[in-house]
Amino acid sequence: MSLQNIVAITIISFGFIFMALAAVGVIRFPDFFTRLHASGVGETFGALMMTIGIMVYTGWTLLSVKVFIIFFLLLLTNPLGTNLIMITSVHAKNYQDYNHKQHFGVNQDDTADEKEGR
């Protein structure tokens, strides 16, 4: 086994361990939002480590460029999806009275006018 293979297997194993710990966090954490955080961060970082390991294993080839493009797409979509799930759940459950709090820059007169239909 060459040094390149050992480094690649080590990095891929580290990514797998990180994703496994994130899965345990999803099971063990008490709140929906902490579970969502563990899932989002764990999957993104674990995928980063695994794709870096695959890139080290294959060397600098067209396959490693394709794997990097796949990781880049994961890097864009995973945090965005996690954020959209969080925002949807906040608005659906009215988490900590989020939807009815007084926001900066909004007057009570403006909200009264909206309720009356003006």
Tab-separated table of C-alpha atoms in Angstrom:
chain	number	residue	atom	x	y	z
A	1	MET	CA	0.000	0.000	0.000
A	2	SER	CA	1.352	3.392	-0.937
A	3	LEU	CA	1.379	6.518	1.179
A	4	GLN	CA	-1.291	8.035	-1.072
A	5	ASN	CA	-3.669	5.156	-0.302
A	6	ILE	CA	-3.038	5.356	3.442
A	7	VAL	CA	-3.708	9.106	3.512
A	8	ALA	CA	-6.855	8.672	1.403
A	9	ILE	CA	-8.215	5.886	3.607
A	10	THR	CA	-7.475	7.939	6.733
A	11	ILE	CA	-9.295	11.008	5.403
A	12	ILE	CA	-12.279	8.971	4.187
A	13	SER	CA	-12.454	7.194	7.563
A	14	PHE	CA	-12.374	10.539	9.370
A	15	GLY	CA	-15.279	11.743	7.213
A	16	PHE	CA	-17.216	8.553	7.918
A	17	ILE	CA	-16.629	8.883	11.666
A	18	PHE	CA	-17.746	12.513	11.596
A	19	MET	CA	-20.942	11.602	9.715
A	20	ALA	CA	-21.598	8.731	12.133
A	21	LEU	CA	-21.194	11.077	15.117
A	22	ALA	CA	-23.581	13.523	13.452
A	23	ALA	CA	-26.115	10.702	13.074
A	24	VAL	CA	-25.742	9.902	16.778
A	25	GLY	CA	-26.261	13.610	17.488
A	26	VAL	CA	-29.469	13.567	15.476
A	27	ILE	CA	-30.714	10.695	17.601
A	28	ARG	CA	-29.497	11.987	20.971
A	29	PHE	CA	-30.088	15.757	20.884
A	30	PRO	CA	-33.273	16.865	22.641
A	31	ASP	CA	-34.511	19.658	20.362
A	32	PHE	CA	-35.479	19.748	16.698
A	33	PHE	CA	-33.187	22.685	15.980
A	34	THR	CA	-30.110	21.129	17.588
A	35	ARG	CA	-30.801	17.934	15.661
A	36	LEU	CA	-31.075	19.936	12.471
A	37	HIS	CA	-27.780	21.661	13.250
A	38	ALA	CA	-26.020	18.354	13.875
A	39	SER	CA	-27.379	16.963	10.642
A	40	GLY	CA	-26.441	19.983	8.538
A	41	VAL	CA	-22.927	20.511	9.864
A	42	GLY	CA	-22.106	16.825	10.175
A	43	GLU	CA	-23.178	15.923	6.681
A	44	THR	CA	-21.413	18.882	5.091
A	45	PHE	CA	-18.112	18.339	6.906
A	46	GLY	CA	-18.252	14.567	6.488
A	47	ALA	CA	-18.894	14.942	2.765
A	48	LEU	CA	-15.949	17.361	2.551
A	49	MET	CA	-13.622	14.863	4.178
A	50	MET	CA	-14.860	11.994	2.029
A	51	THR	CA	-14.533	13.923	-1.211
A	52	ILE	CA	-11.044	15.108	-0.275
A	53	GLY	CA	-10.160	11.481	0.476
A	54	ILE	CA	-11.500	10.358	-2.895
A	55	MET	CA	-9.566	13.141	-4.613
A	56	VAL	CA	-6.357	12.068	-2.865
A	57	TYR	CA	-7.020	8.422	-3.770
A	58	THR	CA	-7.617	9.102	-7.476
A	59	GLY	CA	-4.881	11.695	-7.845
A	60	TRP	CA	-5.260	14.764	-10.008
A	61	THR	CA	-7.520	13.337	-12.718
A	62	LEU	CA	-10.788	14.213	-14.356
A	63	LEU	CA	-12.541	12.030	-11.796
A	64	SER	CA	-11.222	14.149	-8.914
A	65	VAL	CA	-12.491	17.299	-10.656
A	66	LYS	CA	-15.933	15.689	-10.999
A	67	VAL	CA	-15.903	14.701	-7.333
A	68	PHE	CA	-15.015	18.286	-6.395
A	69	ILE	CA	-17.929	19.582	-8.493
A	70	ILE	CA	-20.253	17.160	-6.700
A	71	PHE	CA	-18.961	18.396	-3.346
A	72	PHE	CA	-19.420	22.005	-4.426
A	73	LEU	CA	-23.060	21.272	-5.253
A	74	LEU	CA	-23.465	19.612	-1.835
A	75	LEU	CA	-21.845	22.632	-0.211
A	76	LEU	CA	-24.438	24.889	-1.829
A	77	THR	CA	-27.555	22.788	-1.336
A	78	ASN	CA	-27.096	21.239	2.123
A	79	PRO	CA	-26.855	24.448	4.203
A	80	LEU	CA	-29.573	26.040	2.092
A	81	GLY	CA	-31.909	23.097	2.638
A	82	THR	CA	-31.168	23.041	6.360
A	83	ASN	CA	-31.883	26.759	6.611
A	84	LEU	CA	-35.155	26.459	4.693
A	85	ILE	CA	-36.314	23.588	6.909
A	86	MET	CA	-35.499	25.679	9.992
A	87	ILE	CA	-37.315	28.775	8.699
A	88	THR	CA	-40.364	26.719	7.726
A	89	SER	CA	-40.557	25.092	11.139
A	90	VAL	CA	-40.148	28.442	12.907
A	91	HIS	CA	-43.060	29.922	10.987
A	92	ALA	CA	-45.218	26.811	11.191
A	93	LYS	CA	-44.882	26.327	14.954
A	94	ASN	CA	-44.620	30.024	15.880
A	95	TYR	CA	-41.410	29.188	17.745
A	96	GLN	CA	-41.009	31.378	20.851
A	97	ASP	CA	-43.700	33.771	19.560
A	98	TYR	CA	-41.463	34.644	16.590
A	99	ASN	CA	-44.343	35.599	14.291
A	100	HIS	CA	-45.950	38.014	16.744
A	101	LYS	CA	-42.969	39.885	18.163
A	102	GLN	CA	-42.542	43.592	17.642
A	103	HIS	CA	-39.858	44.014	15.005
A	104	PHE	CA	-37.583	47.000	14.677
A	105	GLY	CA	-38.821	49.603	12.213
A	106	VAL	CA	-42.475	48.553	12.447
A	107	ASN	CA	-44.900	50.832	14.258
A	108	GLN	CA	-47.951	49.601	16.078
A	109	ASP	CA	-50.035	51.958	13.882
A	110	ASP	CA	-48.738	50.168	10.771
A	111	THR	CA	-49.751	46.770	12.091
A	112	ALA	CA	-53.176	48.099	13.166
A	113	ASP	CA	-53.696	49.498	9.676
A	114	GLU	CA	-52.789	46.115	8.163
A	115	LYS	CA	-55.286	44.329	10.400
A	116	GLU	CA	-58.072	46.744	9.410
A	117	GLY	CA	-57.247	46.401	5.734
A	118	ARG	CA	-56.084	49.950	5.033
